[in-house]
JSON list of C-alpha atoms (C1' of nucleotides) in Angstrom, two decimals:
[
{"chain": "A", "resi": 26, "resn": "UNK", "atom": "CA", "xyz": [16.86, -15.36, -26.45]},
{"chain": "A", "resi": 27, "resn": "UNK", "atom": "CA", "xyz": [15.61, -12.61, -28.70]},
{"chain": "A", "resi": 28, "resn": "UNK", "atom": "CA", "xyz": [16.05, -9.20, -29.32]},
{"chain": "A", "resi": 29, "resn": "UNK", "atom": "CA", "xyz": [13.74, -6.09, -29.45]},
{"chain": "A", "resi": 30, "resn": "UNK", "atom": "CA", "xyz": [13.83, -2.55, -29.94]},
{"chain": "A", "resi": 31, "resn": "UNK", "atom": "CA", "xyz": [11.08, -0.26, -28.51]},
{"chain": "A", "resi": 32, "resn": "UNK", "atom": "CA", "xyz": [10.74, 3.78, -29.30]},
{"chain": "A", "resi": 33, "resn": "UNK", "atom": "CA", "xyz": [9.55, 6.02, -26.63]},
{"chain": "A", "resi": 34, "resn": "UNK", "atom": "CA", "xyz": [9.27, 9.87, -26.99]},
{"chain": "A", "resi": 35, "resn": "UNK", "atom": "CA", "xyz": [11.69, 11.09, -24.05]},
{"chain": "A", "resi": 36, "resn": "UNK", "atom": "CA", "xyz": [8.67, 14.15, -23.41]},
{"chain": "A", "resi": 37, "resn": "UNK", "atom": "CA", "xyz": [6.64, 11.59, -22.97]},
{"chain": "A", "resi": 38, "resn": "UNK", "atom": "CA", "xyz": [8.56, 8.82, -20.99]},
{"chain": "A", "resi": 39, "resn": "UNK", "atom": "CA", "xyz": [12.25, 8.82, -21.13]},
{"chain": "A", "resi": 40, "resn": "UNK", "atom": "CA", "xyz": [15.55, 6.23, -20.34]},
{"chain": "A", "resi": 41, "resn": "UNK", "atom": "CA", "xyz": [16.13, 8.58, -17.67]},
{"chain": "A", "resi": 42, "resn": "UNK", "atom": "CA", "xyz": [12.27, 8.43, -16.14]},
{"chain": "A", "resi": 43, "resn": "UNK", "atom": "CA", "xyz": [12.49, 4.64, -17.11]},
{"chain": "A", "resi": 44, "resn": "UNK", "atom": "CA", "xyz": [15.68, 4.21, -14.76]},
{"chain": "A", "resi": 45, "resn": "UNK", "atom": "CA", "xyz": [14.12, 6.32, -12.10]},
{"chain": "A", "resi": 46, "resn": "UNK", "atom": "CA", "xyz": [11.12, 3.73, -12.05]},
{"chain": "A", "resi": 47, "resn": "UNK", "atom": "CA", "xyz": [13.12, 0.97, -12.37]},
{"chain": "A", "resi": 48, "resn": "UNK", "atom": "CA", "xyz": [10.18, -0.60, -14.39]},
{"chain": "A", "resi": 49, "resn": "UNK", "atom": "CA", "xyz": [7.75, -0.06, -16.36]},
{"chain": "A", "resi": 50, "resn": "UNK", "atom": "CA", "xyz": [4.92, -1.40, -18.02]},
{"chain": "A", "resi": 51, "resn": "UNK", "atom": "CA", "xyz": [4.86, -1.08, -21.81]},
{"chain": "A", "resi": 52, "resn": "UNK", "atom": "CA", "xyz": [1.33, 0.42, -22.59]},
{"chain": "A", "resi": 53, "resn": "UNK", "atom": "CA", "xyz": [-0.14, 2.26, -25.29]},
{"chain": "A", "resi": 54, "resn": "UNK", "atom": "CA", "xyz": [1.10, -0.19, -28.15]},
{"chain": "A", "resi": 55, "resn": "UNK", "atom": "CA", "xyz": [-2.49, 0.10, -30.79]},
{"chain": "A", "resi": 56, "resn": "UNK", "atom": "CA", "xyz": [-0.76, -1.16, -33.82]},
{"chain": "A", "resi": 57, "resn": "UNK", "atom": "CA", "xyz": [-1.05, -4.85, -34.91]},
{"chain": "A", "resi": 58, "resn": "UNK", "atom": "CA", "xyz": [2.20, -5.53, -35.79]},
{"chain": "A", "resi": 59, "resn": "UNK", "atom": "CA", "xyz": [3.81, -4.15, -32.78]},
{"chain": "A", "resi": 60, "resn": "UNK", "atom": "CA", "xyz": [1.69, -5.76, -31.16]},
{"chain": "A", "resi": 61, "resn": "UNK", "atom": "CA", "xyz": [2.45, -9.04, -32.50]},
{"chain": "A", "resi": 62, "resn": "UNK", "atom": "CA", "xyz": [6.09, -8.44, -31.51]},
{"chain": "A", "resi": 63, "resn": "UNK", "atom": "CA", "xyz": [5.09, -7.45, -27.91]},
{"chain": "A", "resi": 64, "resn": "UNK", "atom": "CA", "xyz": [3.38, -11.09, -27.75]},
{"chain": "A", "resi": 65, "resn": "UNK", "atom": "CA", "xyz": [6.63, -12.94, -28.88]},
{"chain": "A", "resi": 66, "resn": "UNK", "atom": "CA", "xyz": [8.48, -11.06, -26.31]},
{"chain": "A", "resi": 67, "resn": "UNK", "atom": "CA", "xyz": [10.11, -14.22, -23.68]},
{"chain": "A", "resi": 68, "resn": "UNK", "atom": "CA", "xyz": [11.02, -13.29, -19.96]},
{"chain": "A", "resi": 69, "resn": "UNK", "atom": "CA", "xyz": [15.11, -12.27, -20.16]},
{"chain": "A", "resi": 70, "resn": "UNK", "atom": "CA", "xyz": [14.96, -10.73, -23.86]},
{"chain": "A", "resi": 71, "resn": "UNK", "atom": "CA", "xyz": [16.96, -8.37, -24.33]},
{"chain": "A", "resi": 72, "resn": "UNK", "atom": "CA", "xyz": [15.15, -4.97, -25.63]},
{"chain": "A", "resi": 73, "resn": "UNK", "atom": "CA", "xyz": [17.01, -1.96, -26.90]},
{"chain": "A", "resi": 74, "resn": "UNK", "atom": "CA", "xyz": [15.28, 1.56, -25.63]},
{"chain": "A", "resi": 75, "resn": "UNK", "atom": "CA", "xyz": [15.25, 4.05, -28.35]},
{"chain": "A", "resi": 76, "resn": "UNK", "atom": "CA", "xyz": [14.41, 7.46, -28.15]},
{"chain": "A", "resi": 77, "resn": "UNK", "atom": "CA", "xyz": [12.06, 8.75, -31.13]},
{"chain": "A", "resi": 78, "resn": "UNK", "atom": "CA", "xyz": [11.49, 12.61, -31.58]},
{"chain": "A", "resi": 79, "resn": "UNK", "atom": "CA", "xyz": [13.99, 14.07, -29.88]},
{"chain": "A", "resi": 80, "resn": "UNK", "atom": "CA", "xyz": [17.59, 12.58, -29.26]},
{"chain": "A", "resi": 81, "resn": "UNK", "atom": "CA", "xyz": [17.22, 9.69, -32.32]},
{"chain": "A", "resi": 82, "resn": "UNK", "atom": "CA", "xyz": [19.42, 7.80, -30.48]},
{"chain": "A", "resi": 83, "resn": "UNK", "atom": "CA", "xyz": [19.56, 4.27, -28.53]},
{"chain": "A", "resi": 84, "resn": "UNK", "atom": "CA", "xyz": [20.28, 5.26, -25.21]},
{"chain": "A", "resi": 85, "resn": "UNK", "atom": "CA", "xyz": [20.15, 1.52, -23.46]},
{"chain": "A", "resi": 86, "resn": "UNK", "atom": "CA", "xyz": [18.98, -1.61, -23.00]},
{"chain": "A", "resi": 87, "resn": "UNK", "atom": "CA", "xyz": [15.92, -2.96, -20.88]},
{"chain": "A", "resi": 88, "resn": "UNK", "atom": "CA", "xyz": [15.09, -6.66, -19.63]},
{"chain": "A", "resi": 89, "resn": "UNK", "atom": "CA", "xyz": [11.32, -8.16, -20.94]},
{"chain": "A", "resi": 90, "resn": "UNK", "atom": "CA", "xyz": [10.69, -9.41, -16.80]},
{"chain": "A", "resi": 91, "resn": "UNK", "atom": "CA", "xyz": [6.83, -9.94, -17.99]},
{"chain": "A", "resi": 92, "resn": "UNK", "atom": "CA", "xyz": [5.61, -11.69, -21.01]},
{"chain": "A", "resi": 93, "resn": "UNK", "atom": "CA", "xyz": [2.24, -9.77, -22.79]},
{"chain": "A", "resi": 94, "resn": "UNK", "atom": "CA", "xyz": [-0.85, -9.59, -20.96]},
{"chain": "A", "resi": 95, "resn": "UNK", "atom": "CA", "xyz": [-4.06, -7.55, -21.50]},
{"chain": "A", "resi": 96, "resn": "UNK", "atom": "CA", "xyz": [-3.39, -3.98, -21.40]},
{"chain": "A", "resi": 97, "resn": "UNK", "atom": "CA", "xyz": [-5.06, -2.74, -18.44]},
{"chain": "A", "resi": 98, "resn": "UNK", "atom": "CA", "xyz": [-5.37, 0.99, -20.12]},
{"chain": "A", "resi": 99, "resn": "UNK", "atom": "CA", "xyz": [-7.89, -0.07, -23.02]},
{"chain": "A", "resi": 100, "resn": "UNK", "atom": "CA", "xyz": [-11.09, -2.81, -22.85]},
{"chain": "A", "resi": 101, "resn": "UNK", "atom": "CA", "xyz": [-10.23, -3.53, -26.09]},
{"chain": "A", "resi": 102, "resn": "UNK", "atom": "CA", "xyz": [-8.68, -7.39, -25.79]},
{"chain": "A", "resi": 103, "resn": "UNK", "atom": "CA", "xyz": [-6.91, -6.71, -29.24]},
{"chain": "A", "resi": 104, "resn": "UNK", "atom": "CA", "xyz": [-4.00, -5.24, -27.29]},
{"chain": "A", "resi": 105, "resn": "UNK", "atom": "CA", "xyz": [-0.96, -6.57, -24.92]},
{"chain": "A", "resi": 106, "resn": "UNK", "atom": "CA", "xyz": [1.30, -4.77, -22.28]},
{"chain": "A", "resi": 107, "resn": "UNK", "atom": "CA", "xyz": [4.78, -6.30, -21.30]},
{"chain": "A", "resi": 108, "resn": "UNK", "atom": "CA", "xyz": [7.13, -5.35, -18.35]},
{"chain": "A", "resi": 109, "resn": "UNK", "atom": "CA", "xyz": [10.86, -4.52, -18.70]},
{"chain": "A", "resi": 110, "resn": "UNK", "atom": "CA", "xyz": [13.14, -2.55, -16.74]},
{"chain": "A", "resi": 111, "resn": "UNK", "atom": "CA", "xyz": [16.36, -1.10, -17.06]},
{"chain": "A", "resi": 112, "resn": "UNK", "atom": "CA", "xyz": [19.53, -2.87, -17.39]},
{"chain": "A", "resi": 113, "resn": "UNK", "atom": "CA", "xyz": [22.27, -0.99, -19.13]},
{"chain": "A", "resi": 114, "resn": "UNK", "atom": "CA", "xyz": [22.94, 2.28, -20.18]},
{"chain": "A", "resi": 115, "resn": "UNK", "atom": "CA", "xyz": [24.99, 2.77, -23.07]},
{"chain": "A", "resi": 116, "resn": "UNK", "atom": "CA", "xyz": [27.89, 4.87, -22.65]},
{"chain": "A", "resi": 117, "resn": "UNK", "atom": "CA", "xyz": [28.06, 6.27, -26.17]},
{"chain": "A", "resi": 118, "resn": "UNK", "atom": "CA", "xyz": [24.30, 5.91, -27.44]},
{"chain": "A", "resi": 119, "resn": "UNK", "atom": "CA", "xyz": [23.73, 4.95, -31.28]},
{"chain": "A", "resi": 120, "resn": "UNK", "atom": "CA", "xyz": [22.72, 7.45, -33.04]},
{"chain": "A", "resi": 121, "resn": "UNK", "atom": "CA", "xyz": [19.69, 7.01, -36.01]},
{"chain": "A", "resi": 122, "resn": "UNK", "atom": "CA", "xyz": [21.81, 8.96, -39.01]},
{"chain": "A", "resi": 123, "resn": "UNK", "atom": "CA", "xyz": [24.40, 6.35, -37.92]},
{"chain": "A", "resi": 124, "resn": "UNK", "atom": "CA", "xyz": [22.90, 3.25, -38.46]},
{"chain": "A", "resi": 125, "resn": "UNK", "atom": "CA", "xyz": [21.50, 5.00, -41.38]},
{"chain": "A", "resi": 126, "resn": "UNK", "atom": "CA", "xyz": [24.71, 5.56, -42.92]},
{"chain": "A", "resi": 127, "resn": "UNK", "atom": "CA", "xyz": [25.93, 1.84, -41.94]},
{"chain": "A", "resi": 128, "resn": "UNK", "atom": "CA", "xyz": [24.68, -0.73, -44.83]},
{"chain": "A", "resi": 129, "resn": "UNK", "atom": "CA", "xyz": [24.86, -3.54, -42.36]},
{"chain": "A", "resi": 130, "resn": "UNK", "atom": "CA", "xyz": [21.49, -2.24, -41.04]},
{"chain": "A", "resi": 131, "resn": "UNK", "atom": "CA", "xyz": [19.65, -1.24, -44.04]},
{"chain": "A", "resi": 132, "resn": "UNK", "atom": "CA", "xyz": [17.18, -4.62, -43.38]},
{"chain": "A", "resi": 133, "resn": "UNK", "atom": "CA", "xyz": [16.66, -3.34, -39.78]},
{"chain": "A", "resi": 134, "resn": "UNK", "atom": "CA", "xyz": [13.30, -3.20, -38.64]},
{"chain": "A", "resi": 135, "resn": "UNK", "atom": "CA", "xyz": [13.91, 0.46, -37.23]},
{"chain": "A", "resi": 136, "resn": "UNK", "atom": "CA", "xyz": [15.37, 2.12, -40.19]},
{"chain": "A", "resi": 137, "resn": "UNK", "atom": "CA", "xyz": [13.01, -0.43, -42.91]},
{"chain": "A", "resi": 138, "resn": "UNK", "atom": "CA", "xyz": [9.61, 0.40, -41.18]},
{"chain": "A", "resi": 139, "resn": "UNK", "atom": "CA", "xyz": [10.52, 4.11, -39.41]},
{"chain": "A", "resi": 140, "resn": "UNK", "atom": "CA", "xyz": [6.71, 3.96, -38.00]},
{"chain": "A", "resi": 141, "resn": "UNK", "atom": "CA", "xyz": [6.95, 0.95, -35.84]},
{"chain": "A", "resi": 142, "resn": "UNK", "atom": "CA", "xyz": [7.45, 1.77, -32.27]},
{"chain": "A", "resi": 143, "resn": "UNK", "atom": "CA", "xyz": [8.04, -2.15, -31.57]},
{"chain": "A", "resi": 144, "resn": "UNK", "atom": "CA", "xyz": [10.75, -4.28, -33.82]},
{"chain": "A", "resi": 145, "resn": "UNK", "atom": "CA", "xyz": [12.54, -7.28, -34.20]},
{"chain": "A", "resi": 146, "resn": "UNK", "atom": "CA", "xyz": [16.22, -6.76, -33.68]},
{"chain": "A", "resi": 147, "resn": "UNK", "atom": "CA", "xyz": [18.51, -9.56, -35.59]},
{"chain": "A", "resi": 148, "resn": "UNK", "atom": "CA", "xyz": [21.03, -11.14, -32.81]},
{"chain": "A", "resi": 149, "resn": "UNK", "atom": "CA", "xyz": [23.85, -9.56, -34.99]},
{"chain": "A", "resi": 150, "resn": "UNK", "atom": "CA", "xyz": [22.41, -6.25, -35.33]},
{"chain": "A", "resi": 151, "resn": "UNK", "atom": "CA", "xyz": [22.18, -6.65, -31.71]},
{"chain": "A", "resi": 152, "resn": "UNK", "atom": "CA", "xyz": [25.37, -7.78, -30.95]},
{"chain": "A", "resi": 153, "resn": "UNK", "atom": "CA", "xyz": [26.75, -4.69, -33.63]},
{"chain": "A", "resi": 154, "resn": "UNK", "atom": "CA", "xyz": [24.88, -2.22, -31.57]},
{"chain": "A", "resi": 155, "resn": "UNK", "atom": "CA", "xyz": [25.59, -3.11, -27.82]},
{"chain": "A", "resi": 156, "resn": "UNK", "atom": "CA", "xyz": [29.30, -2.77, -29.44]},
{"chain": "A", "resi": 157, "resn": "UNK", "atom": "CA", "xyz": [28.96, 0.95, -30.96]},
{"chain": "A", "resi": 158, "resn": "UNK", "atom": "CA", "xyz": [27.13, 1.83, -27.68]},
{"chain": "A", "resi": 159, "resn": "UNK", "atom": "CA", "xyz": [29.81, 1.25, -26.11]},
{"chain": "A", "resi": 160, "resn": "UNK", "atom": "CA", "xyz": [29.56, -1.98, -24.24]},
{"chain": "A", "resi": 161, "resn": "UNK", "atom": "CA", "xyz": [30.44, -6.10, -24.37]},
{"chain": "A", "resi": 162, "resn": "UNK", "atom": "CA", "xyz": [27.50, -8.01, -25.27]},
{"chain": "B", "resi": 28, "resn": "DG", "atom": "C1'", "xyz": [6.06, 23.03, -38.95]},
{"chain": "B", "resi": 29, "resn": "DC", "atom": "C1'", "xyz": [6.11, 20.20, -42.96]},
{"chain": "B", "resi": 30, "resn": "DC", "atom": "C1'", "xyz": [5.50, 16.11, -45.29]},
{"chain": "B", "resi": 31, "resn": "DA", "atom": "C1'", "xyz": [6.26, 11.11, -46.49]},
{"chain": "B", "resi": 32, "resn": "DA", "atom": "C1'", "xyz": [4.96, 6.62, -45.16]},
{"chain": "B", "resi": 33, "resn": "DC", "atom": "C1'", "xyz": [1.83, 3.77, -43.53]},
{"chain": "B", "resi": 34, "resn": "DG", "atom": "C1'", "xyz": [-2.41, 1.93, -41.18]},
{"chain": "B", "resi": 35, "resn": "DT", "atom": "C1'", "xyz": [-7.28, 2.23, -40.70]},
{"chain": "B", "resi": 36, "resn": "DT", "atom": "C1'", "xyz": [-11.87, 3.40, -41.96]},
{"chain": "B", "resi": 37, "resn": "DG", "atom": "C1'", "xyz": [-15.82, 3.52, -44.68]},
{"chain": "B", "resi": 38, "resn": "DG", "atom": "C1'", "xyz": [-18.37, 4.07, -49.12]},
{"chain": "B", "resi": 39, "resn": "DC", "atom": "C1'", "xyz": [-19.36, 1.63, -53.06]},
{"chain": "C", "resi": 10, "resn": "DG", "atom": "C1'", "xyz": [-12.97, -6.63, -51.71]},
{"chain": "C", "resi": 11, "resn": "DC", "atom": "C1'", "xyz": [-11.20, -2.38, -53.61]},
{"chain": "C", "resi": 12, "resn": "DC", "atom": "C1'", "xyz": [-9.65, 2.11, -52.96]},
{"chain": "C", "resi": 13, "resn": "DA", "atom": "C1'", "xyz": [-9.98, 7.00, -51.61]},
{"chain": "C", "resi": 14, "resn": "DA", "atom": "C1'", "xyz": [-9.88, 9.74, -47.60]},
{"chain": "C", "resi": 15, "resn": "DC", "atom": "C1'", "xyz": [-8.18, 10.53, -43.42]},
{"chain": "C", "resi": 16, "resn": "DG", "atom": "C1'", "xyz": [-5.30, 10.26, -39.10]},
{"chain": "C", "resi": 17, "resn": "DT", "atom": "C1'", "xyz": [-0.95, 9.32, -36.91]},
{"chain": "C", "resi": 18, "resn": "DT", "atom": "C1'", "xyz": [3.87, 8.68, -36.52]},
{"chain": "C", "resi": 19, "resn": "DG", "atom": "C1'", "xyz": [8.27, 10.31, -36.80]},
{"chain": "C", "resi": 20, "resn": "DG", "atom": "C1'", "xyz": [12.32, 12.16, -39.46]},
{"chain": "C", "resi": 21, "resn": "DC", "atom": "C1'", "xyz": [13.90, 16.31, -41.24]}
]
DNA sequence: GCCAACGTTGGC
DNA sequence: GCCAACGTTGGC
């Protein structure tokens, strides 16, 4: 099992939207090394859903339920889509300026490489998180 | 709205 | 293959 983190700009498609779905396919991703992480990404990960922009806060946690296949909005065959849909919602969402201030995730992908809208997640920054959002991992 | 960080492009 | 120019992302 592995852990992710993905950014989405709630104007564009928020938790909230994400929940009403109750899927969604992960398209859009044209940078290599998200892309890279999208192709690692094993049915049952565990993917944390942050929101970039506006809120700067993980709000919950989504399921991979498709591994990476050609991304059906470009021709290009450089790029991957993946499926995931919701499966908990964080009580008390993490905010950015907090894991900022917390040393323990200086190394993390999201606050090392602030441009990447998909990173790696360690299993204990994971495991940290799930617990300041408010739930057991 | 600004700007820093970073990736990509293209001239040489 | 280097590097300057440019575009985009995303925090502030």
């Amino acid at each position: 099992m592995k852990y992710w983190l993905v950014k989405s700009e709630p104007s564009k498609y928020s938790w909230e939207q994400f929940v009403k779905d109750d899927h969604a396919v992960w398209d859009g991703v044209r940078n290599y090394a998200a892309r890279n992480n999208l192709r690692e990404m094993e049915i049952g990960d565990e993917v944390l859903y942050y929101h970039s922009n506006e809120g700067l806060e993980i709000v919950g946690i989504a399921i991979v339920t498709k591994t990476a296949y050609q991304d059906p909005t470009t021709e290009d065959t450089n790029w991957v889509v993946v499926e995931l849909k919701p499966y908990k919602q964080f009580p008390n969402p993490v905010m950015l300026t907090t894991l900022k201030a917390d040393d323990f995730f200086h190394n993390m992908d999201l606050i090392r490489l602030s441009r990447l809208s998909v990173g790696k997640v360690t299993q204990a920054e994971y495991e940290r998180i799930v617990e300041m959002g408010g739930l057991t991992a």
